[in-house]
Structure formats: C-alpha cells, structure tokens
Amino acid sequence: MKKIYLFIAVMALLATAACGNKQTGKEETPATDSLKTDTLADETASTYFSAIDSYLISNIGSQYAKGDFCVPSHPIVAVDEKNPEDILVWGDFWVFNYNLAGDTLKTVSGGAHPGLMHIRQTEKGFEVTAFDQVEDGSGYLPSAKRIFGDNYHAFRVVSSDADKRERLRAETLSEYVKKNGIAATMFMDFGWPPVPLNK
C-alpha cells in the first residue's frame, strides 16, 4: 500500500513545480476502504493530479503566508467520470508552503481543504472548473456530509488516518526535492522535530 501511495505522490509531483508555477470513461467508484482508495487514486493519478495541483497552488496555496515552495498532498476518496465535462474528484486536499533553511524545508503555512473538485478535459489538458469545499467550524459536519454524500464514510476513514497522511506528505516532498534539485534532506513543522526525507 505504501508503494501505491508513493506512486500517487510521484505522479502528482511530475505536474508540480515551485509556488506560483502555473482520459476518462469509468463509472463512479467510491473508495469504501483504504484498498479501494489507493487503487482508485493509482488509476487516476496521471489524469487528474496535474489539474488538482495547479488549482491548489494558485487558488489556495497563494492565500497562505508565502514560502519558497508550495507542495500539495491529497489522498483521493472517490472519482465519478460519467460526465467528461464535469468529472468529480472527492479528496482530502492539503497544501503546504515551505522555506528552505540549510538542508531543511521549514513549514511556513498550509492546511486541509477537503471537498469535491469539478474537472473537465480541454484541448490543453485537464482543468478544475469549481471546488466545493467543506466549511470550517460549525458548518464542517453538515457540509462534509452534503459534499461527500455516499462517500462520506470513506472520507472519514481517509481524513482520520494522520499517520498515513504524514507518510504520504514525506514521500511527496522526497520526490519533489529530487525532481527539482532542492538541497533538502528533511522537513520540519514549527515546534516539531525534523522528519528525514527519502534519498
């Protein structure tokens, strides 16, 4: 399962660059358990991650305190490809901004933005046309149930697994620094010990 998540991270990173950079036909497949979640994301990685990453970087990462690098991370919950003009991708979307200090990527800002991405295919590739985002505060639960619908349980399983999310984040960053030639060997959140990156 870890290898599948690593593949997801690799595919996402192939479409992701530093902050500011700016084929379908399946029926809806909810990810009702972790295996289905991983398999589904594996199958759709090369199709949707580029559009999702671009959206997260330009529309969400740009709203946080700026960093040298902006790196999204997003377990996918389910996908509905029945309508190529409105492909639906439910996920637990995260985005982080980092500054490089010595050999450490230090987290500047970021957070979770779970919800539903609406994506369509154009002549130039895929693009996000809308994002239904789960609300904060007292609106969180009702909006999450409304947005995820039948996929709500799968979303709860994915979003509550902090260990898997952090492993995916570390793997994503490891591939990101390799692809972009960044001299980082670890990353660190404020008040937490540094986490080594895979070489």
mmCIF file of N, CA and C in Angstrom, residues 5-141:
data_model
loop_
_atom_site.group_PDB
_atom_site.id
_atom_site.type_symbol
_atom_site.label_atom_id
_atom_site.label_comp_id
_atom_site.label_asym_id
_atom_site.label_seq_id
_atom_site.Cartn_x
_atom_site.Cartn_y
_atom_site.Cartn_z
ATOM 1 N N TYR A 5 0.860 4.575 -2.609
ATOM 2 C CA TYR A 5 0.858 5.984 -2.236
ATOM 3 C C TYR A 5 2.086 6.694 -2.783
ATOM 4 N N LEU A 6 3.224 6.004 -2.823
ATOM 5 C CA LEU A 6 4.430 6.609 -3.382
ATOM 6 C C LEU A 6 4.222 6.894 -4.862
ATOM 7 N N PHE A 7 3.562 5.958 -5.561
ATOM 8 C CA PHE A 7 3.277 6.178 -6.971
ATOM 9 C C PHE A 7 2.400 7.405 -7.144
ATOM 10 N N ILE A 8 1.375 7.536 -6.273
ATOM 11 C CA ILE A 8 0.480 8.685 -6.328
ATOM 12 C C ILE A 8 1.287 9.967 -6.163
ATOM 13 N N ALA A 9 2.159 9.958 -5.175
ATOM 14 C CA ALA A 9 2.966 11.152 -4.909
ATOM 15 C C ALA A 9 3.854 11.477 -6.096
ATOM 16 N N VAL A 10 4.455 10.457 -6.700
ATOM 17 C CA VAL A 10 5.341 10.672 -7.844
ATOM 18 C C VAL A 10 4.575 11.303 -8.988
ATOM 19 N N MET A 11 3.383 10.760 -9.286
ATOM 20 C CA MET A 11 2.595 11.299 -10.382
ATOM 21 C C MET A 11 2.178 12.733 -10.102
ATOM 22 N N ALA A 12 1.840 13.013 -8.858
ATOM 23 C CA ALA A 12 1.458 14.378 -8.504
ATOM 24 C C ALA A 12 2.628 15.321 -8.695
ATOM 25 N N LEU A 13 3.804 14.881 -8.318
ATOM 26 C CA LEU A 13 4.980 15.750 -8.372
ATOM 27 C C LEU A 13 5.439 16.016 -9.787
ATOM 28 N N LEU A 14 5.172 15.125 -10.714
ATOM 29 C CA LEU A 14 5.564 15.350 -12.096
ATOM 30 C C LEU A 14 4.868 16.575 -12.668
ATOM 31 N N ALA A 15 3.721 16.938 -12.043
ATOM 32 C CA ALA A 15 2.971 18.084 -12.530
ATOM 33 C C ALA A 15 3.131 19.306 -11.640
ATOM 34 N N THR A 16 3.940 19.212 -10.612
ATOM 35 C CA THR A 16 4.033 20.287 -9.617
ATOM 36 C C THR A 16 5.408 20.942 -9.674
ATOM 37 N N ALA A 17 5.436 22.264 -9.632
ATOM 38 C CA ALA A 17 6.715 22.969 -9.548
ATOM 39 C C ALA A 17 6.649 23.916 -8.367
ATOM 40 N N ALA A 18 7.619 24.805 -8.254
ATOM 41 C CA ALA A 18 7.633 25.705 -7.100
ATOM 42 C C ALA A 18 6.403 26.595 -7.098
ATOM 43 N N CYS A 19 6.121 27.237 -5.949
ATOM 44 C CA CYS A 19 4.937 28.069 -5.781
ATOM 45 C C CYS A 19 4.836 29.100 -6.888
ATOM 46 N N GLY A 20 3.634 29.274 -7.417
ATOM 47 C CA GLY A 20 3.404 30.283 -8.429
ATOM 48 C C GLY A 20 3.451 29.713 -9.828
ATOM 49 N N ASN A 21 4.033 28.543 -10.036
ATOM 50 C CA ASN A 21 4.027 27.934 -11.354
ATOM 51 C C ASN A 21 2.627 27.527 -11.705
ATOM 52 N N LYS A 22 2.749 28.264 -12.583
ATOM 53 C CA LYS A 22 1.480 27.847 -13.096
ATOM 54 C C LYS A 22 1.786 26.942 -14.342
ATOM 55 N N GLN A 23 -8.025 10.951 -19.463
ATOM 56 C CA GLN A 23 -8.613 10.394 -20.470
ATOM 57 C C GLN A 23 -9.593 9.461 -19.828
ATOM 58 N N THR A 24 -10.726 9.479 -19.951
ATOM 59 C CA THR A 24 -11.747 9.111 -18.986
ATOM 60 C C THR A 24 -12.710 8.050 -19.494
ATOM 61 N N GLY A 25 -13.768 7.670 -18.696
ATOM 62 C CA GLY A 25 -14.791 6.746 -19.164
ATOM 63 C C GLY A 25 -15.184 5.693 -18.161
ATOM 64 N N LYS A 26 -14.885 5.894 -16.875
ATOM 65 C CA LYS A 26 -15.267 4.924 -15.859
ATOM 66 C C LYS A 26 -16.499 5.423 -15.131
ATOM 67 N N GLU A 27 -17.226 4.514 -14.515
ATOM 68 C CA GLU A 27 -18.355 4.916 -13.699
ATOM 69 C C GLU A 27 -17.863 5.271 -12.311
ATOM 70 N N GLU A 28 -18.765 5.872 -11.545
ATOM 71 C CA GLU A 28 -18.393 6.306 -10.196
ATOM 72 C C GLU A 28 -17.910 5.126 -9.375
ATOM 73 N N THR A 29 -16.792 5.330 -8.695
ATOM 74 C CA THR A 29 -16.209 4.274 -7.884
ATOM 75 C C THR A 29 -15.869 4.822 -6.517
ATOM 76 N N PRO A 30 -16.800 4.732 -5.571
ATOM 77 C CA PRO A 30 -16.462 5.231 -4.243
ATOM 78 C C PRO A 30 -15.406 4.378 -3.587
ATOM 79 N N ALA A 31 -14.521 5.019 -2.823
ATOM 80 C CA ALA A 31 -13.462 4.291 -2.125
ATOM 81 C C ALA A 31 -13.956 3.962 -0.731
ATOM 82 N N THR A 32 -14.571 2.806 -0.579
ATOM 83 C CA THR A 32 -15.200 2.471 0.687
ATOM 84 C C THR A 32 -14.226 1.899 1.695
ATOM 85 N N ASP A 33 -12.998 1.583 1.258
ATOM 86 C CA ASP A 33 -11.973 1.181 2.212
ATOM 87 C C ASP A 33 -10.634 1.626 1.684
ATOM 88 N N SER A 34 -9.586 1.450 2.485
ATOM 89 C CA SER A 34 -8.291 2.003 2.111
ATOM 90 C C SER A 34 -7.748 1.386 0.833
ATOM 91 N N LEU A 35 -8.013 0.094 0.599
ATOM 92 C CA LEU A 35 -7.505 -0.552 -0.605
ATOM 93 C C LEU A 35 -8.125 0.075 -1.843
ATOM 94 N N LYS A 36 -9.444 0.268 -1.823
ATOM 95 C CA LYS A 36 -10.104 0.876 -2.966
ATOM 96 C C LYS A 36 -9.661 2.321 -3.144
ATOM 97 N N THR A 37 -9.453 3.030 -2.063
ATOM 98 C CA THR A 37 -8.974 4.400 -2.159
ATOM 99 C C THR A 37 -7.635 4.440 -2.881
ATOM 100 N N ASP A 38 -6.720 3.581 -2.472
ATOM 101 C CA ASP A 38 -5.389 3.559 -3.083
ATOM 102 C C ASP A 38 -5.459 3.158 -4.542
ATOM 103 N N THR A 39 -6.235 2.132 -4.846
ATOM 104 C CA THR A 39 -6.326 1.642 -6.217
ATOM 105 C C THR A 39 -6.911 2.697 -7.123
ATOM 106 N N LEU A 40 -7.969 3.347 -6.672
ATOM 107 C CA LEU A 40 -8.604 4.366 -7.476
ATOM 108 C C LEU A 40 -7.658 5.519 -7.747
ATOM 109 N N ALA A 41 -6.969 5.976 -6.725
ATOM 110 C CA ALA A 41 -6.029 7.075 -6.912
ATOM 111 C C ALA A 41 -4.914 6.663 -7.859
ATOM 112 N N ASP A 42 -4.463 5.417 -7.760
ATOM 113 C CA ASP A 42 -3.426 4.888 -8.637
ATOM 114 C C ASP A 42 -3.875 4.970 -10.089
ATOM 115 N N GLU A 43 -5.107 4.568 -10.357
ATOM 116 C CA GLU A 43 -5.614 4.532 -11.724
ATOM 117 C C GLU A 43 -5.776 5.929 -12.310
ATOM 118 N N THR A 44 -6.081 6.917 -11.479
ATOM 119 C CA THR A 44 -6.412 8.243 -11.987
ATOM 120 C C THR A 44 -5.295 9.261 -11.788
ATOM 121 N N ALA A 45 -4.158 8.823 -11.250
ATOM 122 C CA ALA A 45 -3.099 9.770 -10.906
ATOM 123 C C ALA A 45 -2.675 10.617 -12.091
ATOM 124 N N SER A 46 -2.359 9.967 -13.224
ATOM 125 C CA SER A 46 -1.829 10.693 -14.362
ATOM 126 C C SER A 46 -2.893 11.550 -15.028
ATOM 127 N N THR A 47 -4.135 11.331 -14.712
ATOM 128 C CA THR A 47 -5.222 12.064 -15.336
ATOM 129 C C THR A 47 -5.565 13.343 -14.602
ATOM 130 N N TYR A 48 -5.656 13.295 -13.293
ATOM 131 C CA TYR A 48 -6.214 14.408 -12.541
ATOM 132 C C TYR A 48 -5.231 15.205 -11.692
ATOM 133 N N PHE A 49 -4.118 14.650 -11.319
ATOM 134 C CA PHE A 49 -3.264 15.325 -10.346
ATOM 135 C C PHE A 49 -2.690 16.641 -10.851
ATOM 136 N N SER A 50 -2.398 16.724 -12.114
ATOM 137 C CA SER A 50 -1.842 17.965 -12.645
ATOM 138 C C SER A 50 -2.813 19.126 -12.457
ATOM 139 N N ALA A 51 -4.080 18.905 -12.807
ATOM 140 C CA ALA A 51 -5.084 19.961 -12.668
ATOM 141 C C ALA A 51 -5.331 20.296 -11.204
ATOM 142 N N ILE A 52 -5.393 19.264 -10.370
ATOM 143 C CA ILE A 52 -5.636 19.482 -8.943
ATOM 144 C C ILE A 52 -4.481 20.239 -8.313
ATOM 145 N N ASP A 53 -3.240 19.834 -8.619
ATOM 146 C CA ASP A 53 -2.067 20.518 -8.066
ATOM 147 C C ASP A 53 -2.047 21.988 -8.474
ATOM 148 N N SER A 54 -2.286 22.258 -9.762
ATOM 149 C CA SER A 54 -2.273 23.645 -10.237
ATOM 150 C C SER A 54 -3.298 24.483 -9.505
ATOM 151 N N TYR A 55 -4.481 23.900 -9.286
ATOM 152 C CA TYR A 55 -5.536 24.634 -8.587
ATOM 153 C C TYR A 55 -5.140 24.904 -7.134
ATOM 154 N N LEU A 56 -4.631 23.873 -6.463
ATOM 155 C CA LEU A 56 -4.253 24.038 -5.063
ATOM 156 C C LEU A 56 -3.148 25.079 -4.901
ATOM 157 N N ILE A 57 -2.182 25.068 -5.804
ATOM 158 C CA ILE A 57 -1.067 26.018 -5.721
ATOM 159 C C ILE A 57 -1.542 27.442 -5.970
ATOM 160 N N SER A 58 -2.287 27.650 -7.112
ATOM 161 C CA SER A 58 -2.645 29.021 -7.454
ATOM 162 C C SER A 58 -3.798 29.600 -6.665
ATOM 163 N N ASN A 59 -4.805 28.770 -6.344
ATOM 164 C CA ASN A 59 -6.016 29.295 -5.722
ATOM 165 C C ASN A 59 -6.045 29.166 -4.202
ATOM 166 N N ILE A 60 -5.289 28.218 -3.661
ATOM 167 C CA ILE A 60 -5.339 28.014 -2.209
ATOM 168 C C ILE A 60 -3.989 28.297 -1.558
ATOM 169 N N GLY A 61 -2.925 27.694 -2.067
ATOM 170 C CA GLY A 61 -1.597 27.932 -1.502
ATOM 171 C C GLY A 61 -1.220 29.399 -1.533
ATOM 172 N N SER A 62 -1.693 30.119 -2.561
ATOM 173 C CA SER A 62 -1.370 31.536 -2.701
ATOM 174 C C SER A 62 -2.065 32.404 -1.654
ATOM 175 N N GLN A 63 -3.084 31.857 -0.979
ATOM 176 C CA GLN A 63 -3.808 32.616 0.046
ATOM 177 C C GLN A 63 -3.131 32.525 1.417
ATOM 178 N N TYR A 64 -2.198 31.605 1.550
ATOM 179 C CA TYR A 64 -1.463 31.446 2.810
ATOM 180 C C TYR A 64 -0.222 32.343 2.799
ATOM 181 N N ALA A 65 0.444 32.441 3.951
ATOM 182 C CA ALA A 65 1.730 33.136 4.002
ATOM 183 C C ALA A 65 2.679 32.484 3.004
ATOM 184 N N LYS A 66 3.373 33.296 2.236
ATOM 185 C CA LYS A 66 4.185 32.804 1.129
ATOM 186 C C LYS A 66 5.409 32.041 1.611
ATOM 187 N N GLY A 67 5.846 31.089 0.781
ATOM 188 C CA GLY A 67 7.065 30.342 1.021
ATOM 189 C C GLY A 67 7.839 30.196 -0.267
ATOM 190 N N ASP A 68 9.023 29.602 -0.182
ATOM 191 C CA ASP A 68 9.830 29.358 -1.377
ATOM 192 C C ASP A 68 9.204 28.295 -2.268
ATOM 193 N N PHE A 69 8.524 27.334 -1.655
ATOM 194 C CA PHE A 69 7.970 26.204 -2.394
ATOM 195 C C PHE A 69 6.552 25.921 -1.896
ATOM 196 N N CYS A 70 5.696 25.535 -2.820
ATOM 197 C CA CYS A 70 4.320 25.171 -2.493
ATOM 198 C C CYS A 70 4.093 23.743 -2.970
ATOM 199 N N VAL A 71 3.767 22.838 -2.046
ATOM 200 C CA VAL A 71 3.671 21.414 -2.394
ATOM 201 C C VAL A 71 2.344 20.841 -1.889
ATOM 202 N N PRO A 72 1.424 20.509 -2.797
ATOM 203 C CA PRO A 72 0.162 19.885 -2.392
ATOM 204 C C PRO A 72 0.345 18.407 -2.052
ATOM 205 N N SER A 73 -0.603 17.890 -1.287
ATOM 206 C CA SER A 73 -0.648 16.464 -0.952
ATOM 207 C C SER A 73 -2.115 16.111 -0.791
ATOM 208 N N HIS A 74 -2.562 15.031 -1.448
ATOM 209 C CA HIS A 74 -4.002 14.799 -1.456
ATOM 210 C C HIS A 74 -4.392 13.347 -1.684
ATOM 211 N N PRO A 75 -4.774 12.655 -0.615
ATOM 212 C CA PRO A 75 -5.411 11.351 -0.805
ATOM 213 C C PRO A 75 -6.772 11.537 -1.496
ATOM 214 N N ILE A 76 -7.026 10.738 -2.516
ATOM 215 C CA ILE A 76 -8.290 10.795 -3.242
ATOM 216 C C ILE A 76 -9.280 9.831 -2.599
ATOM 217 N N VAL A 77 -10.509 10.275 -2.428
ATOM 218 C CA VAL A 77 -11.541 9.461 -1.800
ATOM 219 C C VAL A 77 -12.364 8.718 -2.833
ATOM 220 N N ALA A 78 -12.798 9.404 -3.890
ATOM 221 C CA ALA A 78 -13.609 8.763 -4.933
ATOM 222 C C ALA A 78 -13.593 9.618 -6.188
ATOM 223 N N VAL A 79 -13.943 8.988 -7.321
ATOM 224 C CA VAL A 79 -13.985 9.680 -8.609
ATOM 225 C C VAL A 79 -15.237 9.243 -9.364
ATOM 226 N N ASP A 80 -15.887 10.207 -10.027
ATOM 227 C CA ASP A 80 -17.020 9.919 -10.909
ATOM 228 C C ASP A 80 -16.687 10.519 -12.266
ATOM 229 N N GLU A 81 -16.478 9.666 -13.271
ATOM 230 C CA GLU A 81 -16.068 10.111 -14.602
ATOM 231 C C GLU A 81 -17.186 10.001 -15.634
ATOM 232 N N LYS A 82 -18.420 9.814 -15.196
ATOM 233 C CA LYS A 82 -19.507 9.583 -16.152
ATOM 234 C C LYS A 82 -19.705 10.751 -17.123
ATOM 235 N N ASN A 83 -19.489 11.977 -16.628
ATOM 236 C CA ASN A 83 -19.651 13.161 -17.468
ATOM 237 C C ASN A 83 -18.281 13.791 -17.707
ATOM 238 N N PRO A 84 -17.722 13.652 -18.931
ATOM 239 C CA PRO A 84 -16.386 14.197 -19.188
ATOM 240 C C PRO A 84 -16.308 15.716 -19.063
ATOM 241 N N GLU A 85 -17.467 16.386 -19.093
ATOM 242 C CA GLU A 85 -17.491 17.844 -18.929
ATOM 243 C C GLU A 85 -17.537 18.240 -17.453
ATOM 244 N N ASP A 86 -17.778 17.266 -16.584
ATOM 245 C CA ASP A 86 -17.816 17.548 -15.148
ATOM 246 C C ASP A 86 -17.377 16.291 -14.396
ATOM 247 N N ILE A 87 -16.089 16.016 -14.469
ATOM 248 C CA ILE A 87 -15.510 14.888 -13.747
ATOM 249 C C ILE A 87 -15.433 15.276 -12.271
ATOM 250 N N LEU A 88 -15.891 14.391 -11.408
ATOM 251 C CA LEU A 88 -15.959 14.690 -9.979
ATOM 252 C C LEU A 88 -14.865 13.935 -9.232
ATOM 253 N N VAL A 89 -14.065 14.666 -8.472
ATOM 254 C CA VAL A 89 -12.980 14.067 -7.699
ATOM 255 C C VAL A 89 -13.106 14.540 -6.248
ATOM 256 N N TRP A 90 -13.484 13.600 -5.368
ATOM 257 C CA TRP A 90 -13.577 13.903 -3.943
ATOM 258 C C TRP A 90 -12.241 13.586 -3.282
ATOM 259 N N GLY A 91 -11.760 14.462 -2.419
ATOM 260 C CA GLY A 91 -10.477 14.204 -1.786
ATOM 261 C C GLY A 91 -10.273 14.972 -0.498
ATOM 262 N N ASP A 92 -9.239 14.573 0.225
ATOM 263 C CA ASP A 92 -8.793 15.269 1.430
ATOM 264 C C ASP A 92 -7.572 16.085 1.018
ATOM 265 N N PHE A 93 -7.810 17.251 0.456
ATOM 266 C CA PHE A 93 -6.761 18.047 -0.189
ATOM 267 C C PHE A 93 -6.000 18.896 0.827
ATOM 268 N N TRP A 94 -4.672 18.801 0.778
ATOM 269 C CA TRP A 94 -3.787 19.577 1.639
ATOM 270 C C TRP A 94 -2.822 20.373 0.778
ATOM 271 N N VAL A 95 -2.365 21.509 1.302
ATOM 272 C CA VAL A 95 -1.339 22.289 0.624
ATOM 273 C C VAL A 95 -0.440 22.918 1.683
ATOM 274 N N PHE A 96 0.881 22.923 1.416
ATOM 275 C CA PHE A 96 1.859 23.458 2.359
ATOM 276 C C PHE A 96 2.844 24.367 1.628
ATOM 277 N N ASN A 97 3.201 25.470 2.278
ATOM 278 C CA ASN A 97 4.269 26.349 1.798
ATOM 279 C C ASN A 97 5.486 26.152 2.693
ATOM 280 N N TYR A 98 6.665 26.082 2.066
ATOM 281 C CA TYR A 98 7.912 25.828 2.797
ATOM 282 C C TYR A 98 8.972 26.847 2.411
ATOM 283 N N ASN A 99 9.863 27.134 3.358
ATOM 284 C CA ASN A 99 11.105 27.851 3.094
ATOM 285 C C ASN A 99 12.262 26.896 3.326
ATOM 286 N N LEU A 100 13.305 27.039 2.536
ATOM 287 C CA LEU A 100 14.494 26.206 2.706
ATOM 288 C C LEU A 100 15.471 26.919 3.630
ATOM 289 N N ALA A 101 15.795 26.277 4.761
ATOM 290 C CA ALA A 101 16.777 26.805 5.713
ATOM 291 C C ALA A 101 17.864 25.751 5.867
ATOM 292 N N GLY A 102 19.028 26.005 5.271
ATOM 293 C CA GLY A 102 20.074 24.985 5.252
ATOM 294 C C GLY A 102 19.601 23.794 4.445
ATOM 295 N N ASP A 103 19.541 22.622 5.087
ATOM 296 C CA ASP A 103 19.079 21.428 4.380
ATOM 297 C C ASP A 103 17.673 21.019 4.832
ATOM 298 N N THR A 104 16.916 21.976 5.407
ATOM 299 C CA THR A 104 15.597 21.659 5.950
ATOM 300 C C THR A 104 14.512 22.517 5.310
ATOM 301 N N LEU A 105 13.459 21.861 4.845
ATOM 302 C CA LEU A 105 12.274 22.571 4.387
ATOM 303 C C LEU A 105 11.413 22.859 5.612
ATOM 304 N N LYS A 106 11.308 24.132 5.978
ATOM 305 C CA LYS A 106 10.537 24.517 7.150
ATOM 306 C C LYS A 106 9.155 24.997 6.727
ATOM 307 N N THR A 107 8.132 24.417 7.355
ATOM 308 C CA THR A 107 6.763 24.759 7.008
ATOM 309 C C THR A 107 6.452 26.193 7.414
ATOM 310 N N VAL A 108 5.993 26.971 6.447
ATOM 311 C CA VAL A 108 5.610 28.360 6.679
ATOM 312 C C VAL A 108 4.115 28.442 6.957
ATOM 313 N N SER A 109 3.335 27.709 6.170
ATOM 314 C CA SER A 109 1.884 27.795 6.272
ATOM 315 C C SER A 109 1.261 26.621 5.525
ATOM 316 N N GLY A 110 -0.031 26.498 5.651
ATOM 317 C CA GLY A 110 -0.742 25.449 4.925
ATOM 318 C C GLY A 110 -1.894 24.897 5.726
ATOM 319 N N GLY A 111 -2.620 23.969 5.129
ATOM 320 C CA GLY A 111 -3.735 23.372 5.822
ATOM 321 C C GLY A 111 -4.546 22.458 4.938
ATOM 322 N N ALA A 112 -5.642 21.945 5.506
ATOM 323 C CA ALA A 112 -6.514 20.984 4.833
ATOM 324 C C ALA A 112 -7.688 21.700 4.184
ATOM 325 N N HIS A 113 -8.044 21.208 3.001
ATOM 326 C CA HIS A 113 -9.184 21.747 2.262
ATOM 327 C C HIS A 113 -9.937 20.595 1.605
ATOM 328 N N PRO A 114 -10.596 19.764 2.411
ATOM 329 C CA PRO A 114 -11.322 18.635 1.831
ATOM 330 C C PRO A 114 -12.526 19.118 1.031
ATOM 331 N N GLY A 115 -12.894 18.318 0.029
ATOM 332 C CA GLY A 115 -14.052 18.696 -0.759
ATOM 333 C C GLY A 115 -14.122 17.970 -2.077
ATOM 334 N N LEU A 116 -14.815 18.583 -3.013
ATOM 335 C CA LEU A 116 -15.094 17.989 -4.318
ATOM 336 C C LEU A 116 -14.585 18.900 -5.421
ATOM 337 N N MET A 117 -13.666 18.392 -6.222
ATOM 338 C CA MET A 117 -13.153 19.106 -7.383
ATOM 339 C C MET A 117 -13.989 18.732 -8.605
ATOM 340 N N HIS A 118 -14.406 19.752 -9.358
ATOM 341 C CA HIS A 118 -15.072 19.546 -10.649
ATOM 342 C C HIS A 118 -14.020 19.787 -11.729
ATOM 343 N N ILE A 119 -13.812 18.797 -12.587
ATOM 344 C CA ILE A 119 -12.732 18.859 -13.573
ATOM 345 C C ILE A 119 -13.274 18.544 -14.959
ATOM 346 N N ARG A 120 -12.758 19.229 -15.960
ATOM 347 C CA ARG A 120 -13.114 18.900 -17.340
ATOM 348 C C ARG A 120 -11.848 18.798 -18.177
ATOM 349 N N GLN A 121 -12.000 18.082 -19.286
ATOM 350 C CA GLN A 121 -10.867 17.933 -20.193
ATOM 351 C C GLN A 121 -10.994 18.943 -21.319
ATOM 352 N N THR A 122 -9.900 19.651 -21.592
ATOM 353 C CA THR A 122 -9.872 20.615 -22.681
ATOM 354 C C THR A 122 -8.789 20.196 -23.677
ATOM 355 N N GLU A 123 -8.643 20.967 -24.724
ATOM 356 C CA GLU A 123 -7.598 20.668 -25.705
ATOM 357 C C GLU A 123 -6.210 20.782 -25.093
ATOM 358 N N LYS A 124 -6.089 21.596 -24.047
ATOM 359 C CA LYS A 124 -4.789 21.803 -23.410
ATOM 360 C C LYS A 124 -4.569 20.881 -22.213
ATOM 361 N N GLY A 125 -5.546 20.022 -21.928
ATOM 362 C CA GLY A 125 -5.416 19.130 -20.779
ATOM 363 C C GLY A 125 -6.594 19.304 -19.839
ATOM 364 N N PHE A 126 -6.412 18.871 -18.612
ATOM 365 C CA PHE A 126 -7.483 18.938 -17.629
ATOM 366 C C PHE A 126 -7.408 20.237 -16.839
ATOM 367 N N GLU A 127 -8.581 20.728 -16.408
ATOM 368 C CA GLU A 127 -8.636 21.936 -15.596
ATOM 369 C C GLU A 127 -9.747 21.811 -14.566
ATOM 370 N N VAL A 128 -9.521 22.408 -13.416
ATOM 371 C CA VAL A 128 -10.535 22.454 -12.368
ATOM 372 C C VAL A 128 -11.469 23.613 -12.677
ATOM 373 N N THR A 129 -12.767 23.324 -12.764
ATOM 374 C CA THR A 129 -13.744 24.369 -13.076
ATOM 375 C C THR A 129 -14.436 24.891 -11.820
ATOM 376 N N ALA A 130 -14.475 24.086 -10.755
ATOM 377 C CA ALA A 130 -15.099 24.520 -9.499
ATOM 378 C C ALA A 130 -14.607 23.625 -8.379
ATOM 379 N N PHE A 131 -14.691 24.153 -7.160
ATOM 380 C CA PHE A 131 -14.281 23.385 -5.986
ATOM 381 C C PHE A 131 -15.309 23.592 -4.888
ATOM 382 N N ASP A 132 -16.020 22.519 -4.536
ATOM 383 C CA ASP A 132 -16.966 22.550 -3.419
ATOM 384 C C ASP A 132 -16.188 22.162 -2.165
ATOM 385 N N GLN A 133 -15.913 23.139 -1.323
ATOM 386 C CA GLN A 133 -15.043 22.915 -0.177
ATOM 387 C C GLN A 133 -15.850 22.750 1.110
ATOM 388 N N VAL A 134 -15.426 21.810 1.928
ATOM 389 C CA VAL A 134 -16.054 21.611 3.232
ATOM 390 C C VAL A 134 -15.828 22.866 4.071
ATOM 391 N N GLU A 135 -16.881 23.287 4.768
ATOM 392 C CA GLU A 135 -16.807 24.519 5.556
ATOM 393 C C GLU A 135 -16.046 24.304 6.862
ATOM 394 N N ASP A 136 -15.622 25.397 7.460
ATOM 395 C CA ASP A 136 -14.971 25.366 8.774
ATOM 396 C C ASP A 136 -16.015 25.454 9.885
ATOM 397 N N GLY A 137 -15.563 25.242 11.105
ATOM 398 C CA GLY A 137 -16.385 25.465 12.286
ATOM 399 C C GLY A 137 -17.638 24.611 12.334
ATOM 400 N N SER A 138 -18.750 25.249 12.728
ATOM 401 C CA SER A 138 -20.000 24.510 12.916
ATOM 402 C C SER A 138 -20.558 23.983 11.602
ATOM 403 N N GLY A 139 -20.097 24.516 10.475
ATOM 404 C CA GLY A 139 -20.571 24.044 9.175
ATOM 405 C C GLY A 139 -19.822 22.840 8.643
ATOM 406 N N TYR A 140 -18.789 22.414 9.384
ATOM 407 C CA TYR A 140 -17.941 21.333 8.876
ATOM 408 C C TYR A 140 -18.727 20.046 8.626
ATOM 409 N N LEU A 141 -19.379 19.529 9.651
ATOM 410 C CA LEU A 141 -20.053 18.241 9.542
ATOM 411 C C LEU A 141 -21.178 18.249 8.515
#
